[in-house]
Amino acid sequence: MTSMFILSCFLTCFPLLLISLSECVTDPSSDPNVISLTASSFDTVISEHEHVLVEFYAPWCGHCKQLEPEYEKAAEKVRNEGLAVVFAKVDATVEESLASEFGVQGFPTLKLFSKGSRAKYTEFEPKERNADGILAEVQKLTDPNYKPPPSDVTVLTTETFNDFVNEHNLSLVEFYAPWCGHCKALEPEFDKAATVLKKKSIYLAKVDATEEPDLATEYQIQGYPTLYVFRNGQRYDFSPRNRDSAAIIRAMIKESKPSSVEVTSIADLKLAIDSAEVTVLGMFRGSGEDSELVKLFLDATYSFRDEIKFFHSFDGTVAKAMGVKMVPSISVIFPKKFESKFEPKRRQLTDAQSVDALKHFIDAQRFPLVGEYVPNSKYDKKRPLLVVYYNVNFGPEFYEETQFWRNKIVAVASEYKDTITFAVGNEEKCAQDLVDSGLSESGNGINAVIWDKFGRKYPLEHDDDFSEELLKSFVKNYLKGSLKPVIKSEKAPKKQSGAVMTVVGDTFESLVEKNSKDVMVFLYNSEKCDACIKYLQIFAQFAGDWIKEDPDIVFAKIDVAKNDHLHQYEVKKQSLPHIYFRKSGLWKEPVPFDYEPLPNWLHEFTAEKRGKALKKSVRDVKTEL
């Protein structure tokens, strides 16, 4: 009877054992010393071992193929040495969510996870990428007495912050939260950049915003990590294209260079003034009398360096050639194609009392009455924005026709310039705008759309020929509030089920924005984000636990691939999903949740915003889905 019971247990458990092993070792032919991990097996393996060395690789990567035999040899050496280290690998082209979570930018990338936690890992970079080099690095990093070299990133507090940013000509400061997944991915890259940039007298620092709430409030920190450049204490936004060390280094070296070019002759001037774009020219006396204004001018230019070309000169012949009668002065100069009878050829400022005053002047004057719009440009910050789309082409062959229609728009813009920004856009370059606005098949040679500051789209629907009167009527109707926006939307569900309410484009404003309760909304892309589905399940499980004790909050979700949402709920394609908390009564001020959406971090964030915590802990809620 006993033997039959044992056999029965074996037959019951053996299939489960096979399933468990299959999750970890996905390729039976691979080296038994190296475990292949998937998203579903990753946490299990990490949590069960003191140290796990993980290689993120791509099957097509030549460097990965060269490393593979050495990595396997090193795994065998580590096993023979009796070290408590497990070797593993992740196919980053398959497990994209894992690669994204840990900030993998290239292949192969190695990370050493310790203490059974996915949050405690070290960038693994052996001096030599062979078996002996890997073994030596493993021995060093797993030695209980090992102490990593001191970081070149300075840790700042409220007491030390001002001294640091004022002491250095150029510095970069990161505001972070210890639990933020993006911050953890950035940390090793930030450290590497700090070491390189320190040699160039550019200094990096960080502030734990959870420990220094006064600093976080002063600098209006809404999400993590937030990076700011400081020049002699003056703050500037910093948004590198990528957040790896190389991108940070490149961006900061660019920041260290002057953003305005000095013009010393009329020949230089001809090269300086851009015939296609708006430029800004600062003219100053060479005697040194204008040193304070020159400093203000140069400080102000850094805020626009990626959008405008700046030049300055101390040469009187340059001023004369430009027809500048007042020196010192700062001129915003438009190319000929943007000139009109309703506006001066240049806007000029002869005095400025502060950097902010000068920045305000430049920002307000750099837009002609009707400029040229391209998607994702400086015009996105100047809403409400009216764009007229047609065959815009300022080349010689099409110049006259382009200006014929633009001049009609200029006439209307001159009447409404204080309430709406006007621009023209090439219909082919802006084809997606027309699709999103429902005008791609309108059959009209000229189309127009007003974009409000919340991202809502108001297309001009007409059957008549385009004219000044038609455009003026369109603007009046918009200002009266009689136009309805075009909203991309799925059909709203007839019944809601589960803890998370489904929101679509047509119901976003009523169910999220104007809901009388606090709302936490999950924005995801069902078509291009594998991680979104996993995290949506975690979010739903968390929401179900929370509303059992606190029903006076709404949890919602919206698929941004199929539905429009309001502009202040910003979605960055490279870092989906997004979660926002909207406090009741503050519908225009949603607060982003910028951490990995795991139960404990969702709990801390929601508890902070709601002013209450759950009695039942959610820290141990299962997150492997």
XYZ file of C-alpha atoms in Angstrom:
625
model
C 0.000 0.000 0.000
C 2.864 2.337 0.922
C 4.712 1.620 -2.351
C 1.536 2.274 -4.320
C 1.111 5.622 -2.521
C 4.736 6.636 -3.316
C 4.264 5.630 -6.972
C 1.057 7.649 -7.131
C 2.788 10.725 -5.697
C 5.670 10.306 -8.137
C 3.351 10.076 -11.135
C 1.474 13.150 -9.912
C 4.557 15.297 -9.238
C 6.779 14.183 -12.117
C 4.870 16.149 -14.820
C 4.993 19.262 -12.616
C 8.747 18.811 -12.242
C 9.122 18.608 -16.016
C 7.068 21.785 -16.450
C 9.189 23.605 -13.864
C 12.413 22.537 -15.551
C 11.107 23.428 -19.009
C 10.498 27.016 -17.868
C 14.153 27.426 -16.945
C 15.948 25.306 -19.550
C 14.229 26.035 -22.828
C 16.913 24.526 -25.064
C 17.824 20.901 -24.149
C 20.880 21.057 -26.411
C 22.326 24.091 -24.660
C 25.125 23.886 -22.090
C 23.662 22.539 -18.791
C 25.739 25.097 -16.894
C 23.826 28.015 -18.488
C 20.084 28.394 -17.851
C 17.899 29.986 -20.529
C 15.419 32.330 -18.872
C 12.053 33.650 -19.982
C 9.883 36.363 -18.474
C 7.871 33.707 -16.614
C 10.909 31.944 -15.117
C 13.116 34.988 -14.468
C 11.905 35.882 -10.964
C 11.906 32.252 -9.815
C 15.542 31.701 -10.741
C 16.694 35.067 -9.365
C 14.911 34.555 -6.037
C 16.250 31.024 -5.475
C 19.967 31.820 -5.779
C 22.466 34.031 -3.969
C 23.970 35.290 -7.244
C 22.771 34.944 -10.843
C 24.847 36.206 -13.774
C 22.552 36.984 -16.715
C 23.621 37.581 -20.312
C 21.135 39.516 -22.441
C 21.882 38.539 -26.040
C 20.548 38.626 -29.585
C 20.845 35.501 -31.783
C 22.145 37.555 -34.718
C 24.798 39.393 -32.681
C 28.379 38.518 -33.694
C 29.814 39.582 -30.328
C 27.281 37.334 -28.572
C 28.330 34.366 -30.710
C 31.990 35.004 -29.847
C 31.164 35.223 -26.146
C 28.997 32.080 -26.043
C 31.738 29.375 -25.737
C 33.711 31.483 -23.242
C 30.571 32.122 -21.197
C 29.874 28.384 -21.047
C 33.482 27.608 -20.061
C 33.280 30.242 -17.333
C 30.041 28.686 -16.048
C 31.780 25.320 -15.782
C 34.798 26.870 -14.015
C 32.513 28.633 -11.531
C 30.716 25.350 -10.793
C 34.037 23.548 -10.305
C 35.229 26.324 -8.001
C 32.120 25.807 -5.894
C 31.031 29.441 -6.140
C 27.392 30.219 -5.370
C 26.749 31.741 -8.783
C 24.287 30.555 -11.436
C 24.901 31.454 -15.073
C 21.865 32.340 -17.186
C 20.975 33.989 -20.467
C 18.004 35.837 -21.936
C 17.182 36.168 -25.623
C 16.451 39.918 -25.624
C 14.806 39.753 -29.056
C 12.151 37.440 -27.605
C 11.947 38.763 -24.039
C 11.761 42.424 -25.010
C 10.022 43.465 -21.799
C 12.892 42.117 -19.668
C 15.498 43.821 -21.837
C 13.592 47.100 -21.643
C 13.117 46.844 -17.878
C 16.849 46.480 -17.280
C 17.885 49.169 -19.737
C 19.604 46.865 -22.229
C 20.940 49.094 -25.018
C 23.356 46.727 -26.808
C 24.475 43.120 -26.996
C 25.754 41.275 -25.166
C 24.875 42.964 -21.857
C 25.742 41.160 -18.612
C 24.254 41.854 -15.197
C 24.931 40.153 -11.858
C 21.803 39.795 -9.686
C 22.392 39.273 -5.980
C 20.551 38.616 -2.721
C 17.673 36.933 -4.550
C 16.321 40.256 -5.809
C 15.777 41.565 -9.322
C 16.312 45.042 -7.860
C 19.864 44.334 -6.632
C 22.108 43.947 -9.634
C 25.527 45.101 -10.760
C 26.694 45.873 -14.272
C 29.107 43.053 -15.143
C 32.046 44.143 -17.296
C 35.064 41.803 -17.102
C 38.429 43.199 -18.169
C 38.622 40.437 -20.769
C 35.656 38.654 -22.334
C 37.041 35.167 -21.996
C 36.414 32.405 -19.467
C 39.263 33.447 -17.161
C 38.249 37.119 -17.307
C 34.627 36.288 -16.487
C 35.704 33.985 -13.627
C 37.978 36.670 -12.155
C 35.176 39.244 -12.250
C 32.725 36.796 -10.648
C 35.201 36.049 -7.852
C 35.734 39.757 -7.239
C 32.077 40.782 -7.186
C 30.900 37.865 -5.041
C 33.684 38.206 -2.461
C 31.976 39.196 0.849
C 34.773 41.721 1.447
C 34.465 43.332 -1.984
C 33.703 47.047 -1.985
C 32.855 48.717 -5.291
C 34.942 51.767 -6.216
C 33.428 55.072 -5.075
C 31.012 56.613 -7.556
C 31.843 59.890 -9.285
C 28.195 60.868 -8.859
C 27.807 63.257 -5.924
C 24.889 62.597 -3.570
C 23.134 65.872 -2.788
C 20.862 66.917 0.054
C 18.896 70.082 0.732
C 21.901 71.420 2.663
C 24.480 70.748 -0.094
C 22.412 71.288 -3.260
C 22.840 75.035 -3.823
C 26.566 75.006 -3.083
C 27.090 72.215 -5.629
C 25.137 73.715 -8.541
C 26.564 77.202 -7.940
C 30.136 75.985 -7.587
C 30.337 74.271 -10.973
C 30.093 75.943 -14.369
C 28.223 72.923 -15.720
C 26.577 70.019 -13.911
C 23.832 67.444 -14.441
C 21.533 66.497 -11.560
C 19.212 63.486 -11.421
C 16.153 63.454 -9.160
C 15.265 59.820 -8.465
C 13.249 57.482 -6.259
C 14.872 54.324 -4.829
C 12.023 52.083 -6.024
C 11.872 53.499 -9.569
C 12.704 50.858 -12.177
C 13.797 53.449 -14.751
C 16.108 55.009 -12.147
C 17.721 51.659 -11.417
C 18.324 51.083 -15.114
C 19.857 54.545 -15.405
C 22.149 54.257 -12.363
C 25.076 52.303 -13.905
C 24.933 54.405 -17.082
C 24.905 57.599 -15.012
C 27.923 56.359 -13.039
C 29.885 55.590 -16.214
C 29.055 58.989 -17.690
C 30.095 60.717 -14.453
C 33.562 59.157 -14.574
C 34.158 60.259 -18.173
C 32.653 63.743 -17.834
C 34.487 64.549 -14.605
C 37.711 64.649 -16.637
C 36.097 67.387 -18.746
C 35.059 69.407 -15.671
C 31.395 68.399 -16.056
C 29.966 67.039 -12.819
C 27.058 64.679 -12.193
C 24.983 64.459 -9.015
C 21.779 62.872 -7.778
C 19.024 63.652 -5.299
C 16.808 61.078 -3.607
C 13.522 62.945 -4.051
C 11.799 60.770 -1.440
C 14.356 61.857 1.179
C 14.504 65.490 0.029
C 10.840 66.436 -0.558
C 11.530 70.177 -0.279
C 13.966 70.040 -3.209
C 11.533 67.888 -5.193
C 8.799 70.465 -4.614
C 11.052 73.421 -5.449
C 12.020 71.884 -8.789
C 8.489 70.591 -9.528
C 9.487 66.951 -9.828
C 6.510 65.022 -11.228
C 8.195 61.793 -12.334
C 11.400 59.800 -12.057
C 14.086 60.078 -13.117
C 14.038 63.808 -13.854
C 17.293 65.294 -15.157
C 18.296 68.957 -15.118
C 21.373 70.739 -16.416
C 22.712 73.520 -14.182
C 24.983 76.320 -15.360
C 26.324 78.332 -12.455
C 23.110 77.604 -10.564
C 20.749 78.285 -13.491
C 18.504 75.321 -14.347
C 17.827 73.966 -17.863
C 15.805 70.996 -19.090
C 17.755 67.944 -20.213
C 16.276 65.282 -22.516
C 18.887 63.107 -24.250
C 17.606 60.846 -27.034
C 18.720 57.798 -25.051
C 19.657 57.222 -21.434
C 22.805 55.186 -21.896
C 26.189 56.547 -20.839
C 27.288 57.334 -24.404
C 24.162 59.429 -25.077
C 24.524 61.307 -21.781
C 28.194 62.012 -22.488
C 27.457 63.269 -26.015
C 24.605 65.465 -24.833
C 26.605 67.002 -21.974
C 29.620 67.708 -24.172
C 27.238 69.487 -26.542
C 25.846 71.398 -23.553
C 29.387 72.511 -22.696
C 29.820 74.230 -26.046
C 28.552 77.757 -26.744
C 25.002 77.852 -28.061
C 25.596 81.142 -29.877
C 28.264 81.633 -32.549
C 30.226 84.874 -32.598
C 30.139 86.741 -35.927
C 33.280 88.807 -36.565
C 32.759 89.985 -40.158
C 30.136 90.606 -42.811
C 31.302 87.424 -44.551
C 30.540 85.474 -41.367
C 27.171 87.207 -41.209
C 26.110 85.922 -44.633
C 26.863 82.396 -43.474
C 25.155 82.967 -40.139
C 21.731 84.222 -41.189
C 19.642 81.216 -42.169
C 17.563 81.858 -45.281
C 15.111 79.103 -44.326
C 14.616 79.406 -40.563
C 14.219 82.000 -37.848
C 17.521 83.186 -36.353
C 18.384 85.382 -33.376
C 21.208 87.933 -33.482
C 22.630 89.724 -30.457
C 24.522 92.969 -31.219
C 26.752 94.350 -28.460
C 29.330 97.089 -28.033
C 32.916 95.885 -28.060
C 33.974 98.112 -25.186
C 32.751 95.663 -22.536
C 29.906 97.948 -21.436
C 27.349 95.284 -22.321
C 28.992 92.400 -20.455
C 25.986 91.852 -18.205
C 23.527 91.778 -21.125
C 25.869 89.467 -23.067
C 25.816 87.045 -20.137
C 22.026 87.165 -19.966
C 21.818 86.581 -23.716
C 24.145 83.559 -23.664
C 22.370 82.067 -20.646
C 18.998 82.432 -22.384
C 20.161 80.801 -25.619
C 20.792 77.442 -23.943
C 17.050 76.893 -23.508
C 16.450 77.061 -27.277
C 19.703 75.673 -28.670
C 18.016 72.691 -30.359
C 15.326 74.838 -32.012
C 16.908 78.167 -33.026
C 20.247 79.313 -34.420
C 21.849 82.062 -32.322
C 24.596 84.496 -33.282
C 26.176 87.492 -31.610
C 28.657 90.154 -32.647
C 30.669 93.050 -31.224
C 31.559 94.392 -34.698
C 30.015 97.738 -35.721
C 30.234 96.906 -39.432
C 28.021 93.875 -38.832
C 25.444 96.060 -37.077
C 25.505 98.497 -39.980
C 25.134 95.732 -42.569
C 22.118 94.428 -40.672
C 20.574 97.873 -40.383
C 20.704 97.668 -36.592
C 20.548 101.216 -35.258
C 20.253 100.386 -31.569
C 23.254 98.726 -29.931
C 23.021 96.793 -27.717
C 19.995 94.938 -29.062
C 18.703 91.447 -29.651
C 16.864 90.787 -32.912
C 14.617 87.921 -33.963
C 15.047 87.727 -37.743
C 12.618 85.968 -40.091
C 13.557 84.601 -43.514
C 11.934 86.303 -46.490
C 9.386 83.505 -46.957
C 7.769 84.380 -43.604
C 7.564 88.139 -44.085
C 4.168 89.819 -44.320
C 2.682 93.306 -44.297
C 1.086 92.619 -40.916
C 4.315 92.184 -38.976
C 7.800 93.726 -38.783
C 10.670 92.020 -40.586
C 12.404 91.659 -37.264
C 11.457 91.927 -33.605
C 13.954 93.771 -31.438
C 14.748 94.058 -27.730
C 17.197 96.674 -26.481
C 17.239 95.799 -22.792
C 16.548 92.814 -20.525
C 16.617 92.682 -16.750
C 16.782 88.908 -16.348
C 17.319 85.622 -18.152
C 13.620 84.804 -17.779
C 12.613 88.123 -19.376
C 14.916 87.487 -22.320
C 13.687 83.893 -22.718
C 10.101 85.147 -22.699
C 10.901 87.652 -25.449
C 12.586 85.040 -27.648
C 9.839 82.466 -27.107
C 7.058 84.968 -27.823
C 8.668 86.487 -30.919
C 10.198 83.459 -32.664
C 6.922 82.482 -34.349
C 5.892 84.443 -37.453
C 2.184 85.073 -37.992
C 2.095 81.953 -40.171
C 5.132 79.688 -39.987
C 5.795 76.235 -41.373
C 4.604 73.343 -39.215
C 6.096 69.855 -38.997
C 4.841 67.191 -36.550
C 6.566 66.858 -33.159
C 8.169 70.279 -33.337
C 8.285 73.550 -31.394
C 4.737 74.261 -32.614
C 3.343 71.540 -30.349
C 4.021 73.890 -27.423
C 2.052 76.759 -28.993
C -1.502 75.467 -28.735
C -4.235 76.148 -29.579
C -2.671 75.710 -32.999
C -4.393 76.032 -36.375
C -2.596 74.225 -39.197
C -3.650 74.564 -42.819
C -2.486 71.570 -44.867
C -1.866 71.765 -48.597
C 0.997 71.337 -51.075
C 3.329 73.609 -49.105
C 6.654 73.959 -50.911
C 8.857 77.053 -50.685
C 11.104 75.898 -53.533
C 11.311 78.190 -56.611
C 8.866 76.123 -58.676
C 6.048 76.188 -56.102
C 6.903 79.337 -54.147
C 4.283 81.603 -55.726
C 1.404 79.142 -55.249
C 2.473 78.331 -51.679
C 2.541 82.031 -50.797
C -0.795 82.713 -52.521
C -2.620 80.525 -50.007
C -0.361 81.427 -47.118
C -1.141 85.139 -47.582
C -4.863 84.412 -47.200
C -4.115 82.628 -43.931
C -1.876 85.510 -42.788
C -4.781 87.938 -43.197
C -6.914 85.868 -40.806
C -4.011 85.219 -38.439
C -3.425 88.962 -38.036
C -6.873 89.243 -36.415
C -6.535 86.290 -34.034
C -2.786 86.189 -33.304
C -3.333 86.758 -29.574
C -5.534 83.675 -29.148
C -4.374 81.092 -31.723
C -1.047 80.159 -33.342
C -1.261 79.736 -37.140
C 0.938 77.633 -39.433
C 0.945 75.841 -42.772
C 1.954 72.212 -43.216
C 2.868 70.056 -46.176
C 0.052 67.530 -46.610
C 2.429 64.660 -47.432
C 4.789 65.278 -44.503
C 1.766 65.615 -42.218
C -0.250 62.726 -43.666
C -0.756 61.104 -40.242
C -2.281 64.327 -38.905
C -4.919 64.168 -41.632
C -5.600 60.488 -40.930
C -5.981 61.140 -37.195
C -8.329 64.036 -37.933
C -10.522 62.072 -40.349
C -9.501 64.232 -43.326
C -7.287 61.843 -45.278
C -10.102 61.158 -47.736
C -11.866 64.522 -47.614
C -11.193 65.208 -51.288
C -10.292 68.807 -50.442
C -7.160 70.374 -51.868
C -6.763 72.364 -48.660
C -7.594 71.098 -45.169
C -7.361 72.733 -41.750
C -7.273 71.441 -38.179
C -7.214 73.217 -34.826
C -5.312 71.380 -32.078
C -6.182 72.559 -28.579
C -3.823 72.427 -25.598
C -5.308 69.109 -24.477
C -4.582 67.434 -27.829
C -8.163 67.464 -29.078
C -8.578 67.862 -32.864
C -11.129 70.119 -34.549
C -11.096 69.601 -38.358
C -12.530 72.087 -40.817
C -15.352 70.259 -42.564
C -16.415 72.020 -45.741
C -17.610 71.501 -49.292
C -16.834 75.013 -50.520
C -13.599 76.344 -51.951
C -11.063 77.398 -49.340
C -11.167 81.140 -48.623
C -10.372 83.761 -45.976
C -14.047 83.954 -45.062
C -14.278 80.187 -44.607
C -11.199 80.128 -42.374
C -12.378 83.133 -40.342
C -15.757 81.478 -39.741
C -13.954 78.297 -38.636
C -11.894 80.238 -36.071
C -14.957 82.091 -34.744
C -16.867 78.848 -34.265
C -13.946 77.328 -32.401
C -13.618 80.320 -30.067
C -17.389 80.224 -29.402
C -17.068 76.547 -28.445
C -19.521 75.389 -31.108
C -17.162 72.867 -32.744
C -16.989 69.226 -31.724
C -13.623 67.464 -31.666
C -12.929 64.353 -33.722
C -12.071 61.510 -31.358
C -10.620 58.138 -32.344
C -12.557 55.633 -30.283
C -13.626 52.032 -29.955
C -17.200 51.311 -28.981
C -17.785 51.786 -25.274
C -18.633 48.539 -23.453
C -22.302 48.213 -22.531
C -21.377 46.816 -19.121
C -18.267 47.232 -17.008
C -16.824 44.182 -15.285
C -13.920 43.688 -12.904
C -12.071 46.180 -10.749
C -10.653 48.103 -13.721
C -13.103 50.103 -15.812
C -12.595 50.069 -19.594
C -12.393 53.584 -21.034
C -12.459 54.486 -24.736
C -11.812 57.728 -26.580
C -15.450 58.850 -26.421
C -15.693 58.234 -22.663
C -12.240 59.363 -21.516
C -13.313 62.882 -20.586
C -16.487 61.856 -18.747
C -15.155 58.761 -16.967
C -11.598 59.915 -16.225
C -11.322 63.682 -16.444
C -14.653 64.690 -14.941
C -15.198 61.780 -12.591
C -16.118 62.987 -9.095
C -13.769 60.387 -7.555
C -9.995 60.050 -7.631
C -8.982 58.113 -10.754
C -5.957 55.954 -11.513
C -5.747 55.222 -15.235
C -3.557 52.678 -17.021
C -2.599 53.644 -20.601
C -1.285 50.843 -22.793
C -0.774 49.809 -26.401
C -2.318 46.455 -27.276
C -0.520 46.311 -30.629
C 3.101 47.206 -29.881
C 3.773 46.529 -26.198
C 4.207 42.969 -24.898
C 4.988 44.203 -21.371
C 1.689 46.099 -21.259
C -0.399 42.934 -21.070
C 1.648 41.526 -18.189
C 1.511 44.773 -16.245
C -2.187 45.252 -16.957
C -2.871 41.949 -15.198
C -0.776 43.095 -12.218
C -2.594 46.445 -12.205
C -5.992 44.703 -12.285
C -5.042 42.397 -9.420
C -3.792 45.347 -7.391
C -6.952 47.361 -8.153
C -9.130 44.465 -7.004
C -7.263 44.283 -3.685
C -7.390 48.038 -3.157
C -11.085 48.717 -3.783
C -12.094 45.998 -1.319
C -10.938 48.375 1.435
C -11.198 51.718 -0.368
C -14.069 51.817 -2.921
C -13.952 55.605 -3.356
C -11.375 55.483 -6.148
C -11.779 54.511 -9.798
C -9.270 52.308 -11.601
C -9.424 52.588 -15.384
C -7.611 51.434 -18.511
C -7.438 52.743 -22.085
C -5.825 51.225 -25.184
C -4.016 54.192 -26.763
C -3.489 52.263 -30.013
C -7.227 52.454 -30.661
C -8.419 55.439 -28.641
C -7.569 59.111 -28.231
C -6.882 60.549 -24.804
C -6.205 64.052 -23.554
C -2.811 65.607 -24.153
C -1.780 66.096 -20.519
C -1.738 62.317 -20.118
C 1.478 62.180 -22.100
C 2.423 58.865 -23.667
C 6.028 58.135 -24.655
C 6.078 55.240 -27.088
C 9.414 53.910 -25.843
C 8.292 53.512 -22.235
C 4.734 52.143 -22.246
C 2.684 51.406 -20.211
C 1.879 54.662 -18.401
C -0.128 55.168 -15.248
C -1.561 58.491 -14.055
C -3.314 59.466 -10.839
C -5.912 62.218 -11.180
C -7.038 63.772 -7.912
C -10.713 64.637 -7.649
C -11.223 68.286 -8.606
C -7.778 68.540 -10.270
C -8.697 67.059 -13.618
C -6.156 69.142 -15.542
C -3.238 68.050 -13.349
C -2.711 64.264 -13.532
C 0.360 62.941 -11.695
C 2.456 60.325 -13.534
C 3.453 57.051 -11.877
C 6.989 56.513 -13.185
C 7.978 53.267 -11.508
C 7.682 49.665 -12.589
C 3.997 48.806 -11.937
C 4.512 46.108 -9.312
C 2.126 45.774 -6.330
C 4.365 47.226 -3.626
C 5.209 50.334 -5.643
C 1.601 50.772 -6.778
C 0.599 50.517 -3.127
C 3.118 53.151 -1.955
C 2.150 55.555 -4.735
C -1.615 55.136 -4.272
C -1.333 55.328 -0.485
C 0.577 58.602 -0.781
C -1.973 60.140 -3.172
C -5.019 58.837 -1.315
C -3.641 59.577 2.152
C -4.383 56.047 3.300
C -2.841 52.586 3.076
C -4.350 49.123 2.934
C -4.570 47.096 6.104
C -3.677 44.002 4.139
C -0.137 44.044 2.704
C 0.213 43.661 -1.045
C 3.986 43.302 -1.023
C 3.831 39.540 -1.392
C 1.232 39.484 -4.158
C 2.302 37.147 -6.952
C 3.715 39.090 -9.925
C 4.661 36.234 -12.285
C 1.884 36.107 -14.823
